[in-house]
Tab-separated table of C-alpha atoms in Angstrom:
chain	number	residue	atom	x	y	z
Z	1079	MET	CA	6.843	-31.163	3.575
Z	1080	ALA	CA	9.561	-28.516	3.334
Z	1081	ARG	CA	10.426	-26.781	0.095
Z	1082	ALA	CA	13.946	-26.961	-1.275
Z	1083	ARG	CA	16.092	-23.897	-0.705
Z	1084	SER	CA	16.958	-23.881	-4.409
Z	1085	GLU	CA	13.359	-23.121	-5.387
Z	1086	ASP	CA	12.943	-19.453	-6.242
Z	1087	LEU	CA	9.787	-18.564	-4.359
Z	1088	LEU	CA	10.194	-14.909	-5.327
Z	1089	ALA	CA	10.384	-15.520	-9.085
Z	1090	ALA	CA	6.884	-14.140	-9.672
Z	1091	TYR	CA	7.647	-11.163	-7.446
Z	1092	LYS	CA	10.742	-10.355	-9.504
Z	1093	ALA	CA	9.038	-10.956	-12.847
Z	1094	LYS	CA	6.317	-8.402	-12.117
Z	1095	ARG	CA	8.666	-5.600	-11.128
Z	1096	ASP	CA	11.347	-3.400	-12.596
Z	1097	PHE	CA	13.550	-2.690	-9.609
Z	1098	GLY	CA	14.965	0.335	-11.364
Z	1099	LYS	CA	11.546	1.945	-11.086
Z	1100	THR	CA	9.560	0.364	-8.271
Z	1101	PRO	CA	10.011	1.384	-4.638
Z	1102	GLU	CA	9.710	-2.189	-3.367
Z	1103	PRO	CA	12.546	-4.147	-1.734
Z	1104	GLY	CA	14.592	-6.590	-3.758
Z	1105	ALA	CA	13.659	-10.235	-3.941
Z	1106	LYS	CA	15.756	-11.492	-1.050
Z	1107	ARG	CA	14.629	-14.678	0.610
Z	1108	ALA	CA	15.434	-15.038	4.310
Z	1109	ARG	CA	17.232	-18.052	5.706
Z	1110	ALA	CA	15.979	-17.890	9.264
Z	1111	LYS	CA	12.720	-19.625	10.022
Z	1112	GLY	CA	10.032	-17.458	11.576
Z	1113	ASN	CA	6.321	-17.331	12.250
Z	1114	SER	CA	5.385	-13.680	11.853
Z	1115	PHE	CA	2.232	-12.354	10.276
Z	1116	VAL	CA	1.311	-8.865	9.175
Z	1117	ILE	CA	-1.768	-7.163	7.772
Z	1118	GLN	CA	-1.066	-3.994	5.821
Z	1119	LYS	CA	-3.825	-1.572	4.899
Z	1120	HIS	CA	-2.904	-0.255	1.487
Z	1121	ALA	CA	-4.642	2.668	-0.208
Z	1122	ALA	CA	-3.481	2.062	-3.771
Z	1123	ARG	CA	-5.849	2.223	-6.743
Z	1124	ARG	CA	-8.322	0.549	-4.432
Z	1125	THR	CA	-7.993	0.285	-0.665
Z	1126	HIS	CA	-7.475	-3.278	0.513
Z	1127	PHE	CA	-5.758	-5.277	3.245
Z	1128	ASP	CA	-2.667	-7.344	2.430
Z	1129	PHE	CA	-2.687	-10.459	4.604
Z	1130	ARG	CA	0.761	-12.041	4.899
Z	1131	LEU	CA	1.996	-15.187	6.666
Z	1132	GLU	CA	5.685	-15.929	7.024
Z	1133	HIS	CA	6.704	-19.342	5.717
Z	1134	ASP	CA	9.811	-20.711	4.027
Z	1135	GLY	CA	11.667	-17.415	4.276
Z	1136	VAL	CA	9.005	-15.381	2.456
Z	1137	LEU	CA	5.595	-13.866	3.117
Z	1138	LYS	CA	2.710	-15.871	1.647
Z	1139	SER	CA	0.272	-13.165	0.612
Z	1140	TRP	CA	-3.408	-12.570	-0.080
Z	1141	ALA	CA	-5.237	-9.329	-0.897
Z	1142	VAL	CA	-8.409	-9.085	1.186
Z	1143	THR	CA	-10.590	-6.294	-0.206
Z	1144	LYS	CA	-12.888	-5.849	2.805
Z	1145	GLY	CA	-10.312	-6.921	5.333
Z	1146	PRO	CA	-10.527	-9.728	7.897
Z	1147	SER	CA	-13.643	-10.206	10.013
Z	1148	LEU	CA	-14.162	-11.644	13.503
Z	1149	ASP	CA	-17.628	-12.845	12.521
Z	1150	PRO	CA	-17.595	-16.589	11.684
Z	1151	GLY	CA	-20.557	-15.993	9.393
Z	1152	GLU	CA	-18.472	-13.758	7.108
Z	1153	LYS	CA	-16.464	-15.259	4.263
Z	1154	ARG	CA	-14.019	-12.692	2.965
Z	1155	LEU	CA	-12.612	-12.958	-0.546
Z	1156	ALA	CA	-8.825	-13.240	-0.368
Z	1157	VAL	CA	-7.033	-13.153	-3.713
Z	1158	ARG	CA	-3.688	-14.966	-3.625
Z	1159	THR	CA	-0.815	-12.765	-4.705
Z	1160	GLU	CA	2.854	-13.513	-5.241
Z	1161	ASP	CA	5.137	-14.315	-2.322
Z	1162	HIS	CA	6.790	-11.200	-0.904
Z	1163	PRO	CA	10.162	-10.678	0.816
Z	1164	LEU	CA	10.098	-10.632	4.604
Z	1165	GLU	CA	11.308	-7.021	4.513
Z	1166	TYR	CA	7.909	-6.062	3.134
Z	1167	GLY	CA	6.294	-6.910	6.447
Z	1168	GLY	CA	8.015	-4.075	8.304
Z	1169	PHE	CA	7.117	-1.296	5.918
Z	1170	GLU	CA	4.805	1.519	6.848
Z	1171	GLY	CA	4.916	4.733	4.862
Z	1172	VAL	CA	4.213	6.125	1.433
Z	1173	ILE	CA	4.890	4.591	-1.944
Z	1174	PRO	CA	5.096	7.624	-4.248
Z	1175	LYS	CA	2.387	8.186	-6.820
Z	1176	GLY	CA	3.366	6.889	-10.215
Z	1177	GLU	CA	5.252	3.984	-8.671
Z	1178	TYR	CA	3.800	0.483	-8.523
Z	1179	GLY	CA	1.115	0.418	-5.813
Z	1180	GLY	CA	1.451	4.121	-5.138
Z	1181	GLY	CA	-0.241	5.262	-1.927
Z	1182	PRO	CA	0.042	5.047	1.867
Z	1183	VAL	CA	0.654	1.718	3.583
Z	1184	MET	CA	-0.260	1.083	7.214
Z	1185	ILE	CA	0.696	-1.808	9.462
Z	1186	TRP	CA	-2.837	-2.500	10.630
Z	1187	ASP	CA	-1.935	-5.609	12.638
Z	1188	GLU	CA	1.070	-7.803	13.283
Z	1189	GLY	CA	2.125	-10.657	15.482
Z	1190	THR	CA	2.822	-14.363	15.230
Z	1191	TRP	CA	0.895	-17.278	13.792
Z	1192	GLU	CA	0.874	-21.021	14.221
Z	1193	PRO	CA	-0.370	-23.588	11.711
Z	1194	LEU	CA	-3.079	-26.037	12.741
Z	1195	ASN	CA	-2.316	-28.362	9.845
Z	1196	ASP	CA	0.689	-28.985	7.590
Z	1197	ILE	CA	1.400	-25.661	5.870
Z	1198	ASP	CA	2.557	-26.932	2.475
Z	1199	GLU	CA	-0.192	-29.540	2.286
Z	1200	GLY	CA	-2.754	-26.933	3.314
Z	1201	LEU	CA	-1.586	-24.548	0.609
Z	1202	ALA	CA	-1.542	-27.301	-1.986
Z	1203	LYS	CA	-4.988	-28.645	-1.088
Z	1204	GLY	CA	-6.492	-25.219	-0.559
Z	1205	ASP	CA	-7.307	-25.632	3.132
Z	1206	LEU	CA	-4.932	-23.842	5.494
Z	1207	LYS	CA	-5.920	-23.695	9.162
Z	1208	PHE	CA	-4.030	-21.455	11.574
Z	1209	ARG	CA	-4.126	-19.455	14.795
Z	1210	LEU	CA	-3.205	-15.776	15.034
Z	1211	HIS	CA	-1.639	-13.973	17.982
Z	1212	GLY	CA	-1.872	-10.297	17.090
Z	1213	HIS	CA	-2.836	-6.931	18.506
Z	1214	ARG	CA	-6.273	-6.975	16.877
Z	1215	LEU	CA	-6.731	-10.454	15.466
Z	1216	ASN	CA	-6.496	-13.529	17.640
Z	1217	GLY	CA	-7.809	-17.057	17.524
Z	1218	ASP	CA	-8.407	-19.592	14.789
Z	1219	PHE	CA	-8.910	-18.854	11.106
Z	1220	VAL	CA	-8.987	-20.825	7.895
Z	1221	LEU	CA	-8.112	-19.994	4.313
Z	1222	VAL	CA	-10.105	-22.055	1.824
Z	1223	ARG	CA	-9.371	-21.975	-1.895
Z	1224	MET	CA	-12.362	-21.610	-4.172
Z	1225	LYS	CA	-12.749	-24.006	-7.087
Z	1226	LYS	CA	-12.499	-21.338	-9.752
Z	1227	ASP	CA	-12.394	-17.607	-10.304
Z	1228	ARG	CA	-15.997	-16.516	-10.302
Z	1229	THR	CA	-15.122	-13.698	-12.707
Z	1230	GLY	CA	-13.760	-16.153	-15.258
Z	1231	GLY	CA	-10.205	-14.909	-14.888
Z	1232	LYS	CA	-7.009	-16.593	-13.734
Z	1233	ARG	CA	-6.980	-15.274	-10.183
Z	1234	GLU	CA	-6.485	-17.738	-7.352
Z	1235	ASN	CA	-9.380	-16.895	-5.068
Z	1236	TRP	CA	-9.563	-18.007	-1.459
Z	1237	LEU	CA	-11.952	-17.295	1.405
Z	1238	LEU	CA	-10.671	-16.036	4.761
Z	1239	ILE	CA	-12.992	-17.241	7.538
Z	1240	LYS	CA	-12.888	-16.801	11.306
Z	1241	LYS	CA	-13.529	-19.998	13.264
Z	1242	ARG	CA	-15.903	-19.865	16.212
Z	1243	ASP	CA	-13.905	-19.589	19.426
Z	1244	ASP	CA	-13.456	-17.221	22.370
Z	1245	HIS	CA	-12.163	-14.507	20.015
Z	1246	ALA	CA	-15.033	-14.716	17.547
Z	1247	LYS	CA	-17.654	-11.987	17.575
Z	1248	ASP	CA	-20.894	-11.892	15.630
Z	1249	GLY	CA	-20.905	-8.658	13.669
Z	1250	GLY	CA	-17.276	-8.035	14.621
Z	1251	GLU	CA	-15.663	-5.863	11.962
Z	1252	PRO	CA	-12.393	-4.500	13.371
Z	1253	THR	CA	-11.384	-2.844	10.097
Z	1254	LEU	CA	-14.351	-0.485	10.516
Z	1255	THR	CA	-13.444	0.525	14.060
Z	1256	GLU	CA	-9.648	0.258	14.223
Z	1257	MET	CA	-8.376	3.037	11.981
Z	1258	THR	CA	-4.834	3.534	13.233
Z	1259	SER	CA	-1.513	1.779	12.860
Z	1260	VAL	CA	-0.399	-0.678	15.525
Z	1261	LYS	CA	3.161	0.425	14.742
Z	1262	SER	CA	2.890	4.214	14.959
Z	1263	GLY	CA	-0.679	5.030	16.032
Z	1264	ARG	CA	-1.189	7.105	12.876
Z	1265	THR	CA	-4.176	7.204	10.546
Z	1266	MET	CA	-3.832	6.691	6.819
Z	1267	ASP	CA	-4.048	10.454	6.267
Z	1268	GLN	CA	-1.310	11.058	8.825
Z	1269	ILE	CA	0.893	8.452	7.187
Z	1270	GLU	CA	0.324	10.044	3.788
Z	1271	THR	CA	0.991	13.621	4.892
Z	1272	GLY	CA	3.257	13.218	7.914
Z	1273	GLU	CA	6.839	14.387	7.572
Z	1274	ASP	CA	8.096	11.324	9.413
Z	1275	SER	CA	6.479	8.906	6.948
Z	1276	ALA	CA	8.990	6.583	5.348
Z	1277	VAL	CA	8.944	7.204	1.615
Z	1278	TRP	CA	10.158	4.365	-0.556
Z	1279	THR	CA	11.777	5.376	-3.808
Z	1280	SER	CA	13.694	3.364	-6.335
Z	1281	ASN	CA	15.774	6.358	-7.392
Z	1282	LYS	CA	18.389	6.610	-4.657
Z	1283	ALA	CA	20.350	9.300	-6.467
Z	1284	GLN	CA	17.262	11.486	-6.681
Z	1285	LYS	CA	16.560	10.943	-3.007
Z	1286	LYS	CA	20.096	12.010	-2.056
Z	1287	THR	CA	19.822	15.097	-4.266
Z	1288	GLN	CA	16.556	16.098	-2.636
Z	1289	THR	CA	18.161	15.716	0.789
Z	1290	ARG	CA	21.104	17.912	-0.193
Z	1291	ILE	CA	18.770	20.578	-1.578
Z	1292	LYS	CA	16.691	20.554	1.594
Z	1293	ARG	CA	19.806	20.945	3.755
Z	1294	ALA	CA	21.114	23.757	1.561
Z	1295	VAL	CA	17.830	25.650	1.779
Z	1296	THR	CA	17.747	25.219	5.550
Z	1297	ALA	CA	21.331	26.460	5.916
Z	1298	LYS	CA	20.674	29.450	3.669
Z	1299	SER	CA	17.601	30.416	5.657
Z	1300	ALA	CA	19.572	30.208	8.872
Z	1301	ARG	CA	22.208	32.634	7.507
Z	1302	LYS	CA	19.637	35.321	6.577
Z	1303	PRO	CA	19.750	38.297	8.980
Z	1304	ALA	CA	16.623	38.926	11.036
Z	1305	ARG	CA	14.521	41.913	9.862
């Protein structure tokens, strides 16, 4: 059951953000169909793993506090968040402090996924089965929506569970052993402090000014006579 193109799947994303201040990409929905997935480790106010599945030109997203597990006996809380633009899936770098979600972001895993049941029906019924083909996560998983927020709030809580297959591993906790990016090989500290980290900023004019200042300082230093 496909969604109509006219439906604004990024309305909640836009409503929560002031794009004059946040470093996040604009709410642009893609036209091309794809099947990518990405897991981003994000050290914001609290470190968590953003689990994102491409569908309908956006990234369906859940925040998994402890990260995904390969142990079928583990049921990881996955809080549904707003759909994100596909551009979000390729970002690794630093969101400046003071901006929304300030902190380093790592691409912890990425790859492709395939649904094992109808995607829209699975999302609507709260039972989405799928298979991942990633660098660190492979095999069958399921996202199951809980009946209600156990804290009494309005959050949409799901459980991310690994199905038992050849990729399952009792006690398997890859987020505790795999501490580097699959994109760059860097740790979170290296992403946060590295000069080659991509820094998102919503103030393009400020960014250009900083670049000009840096170039001017470099040029001035080069003109100084050696002592």
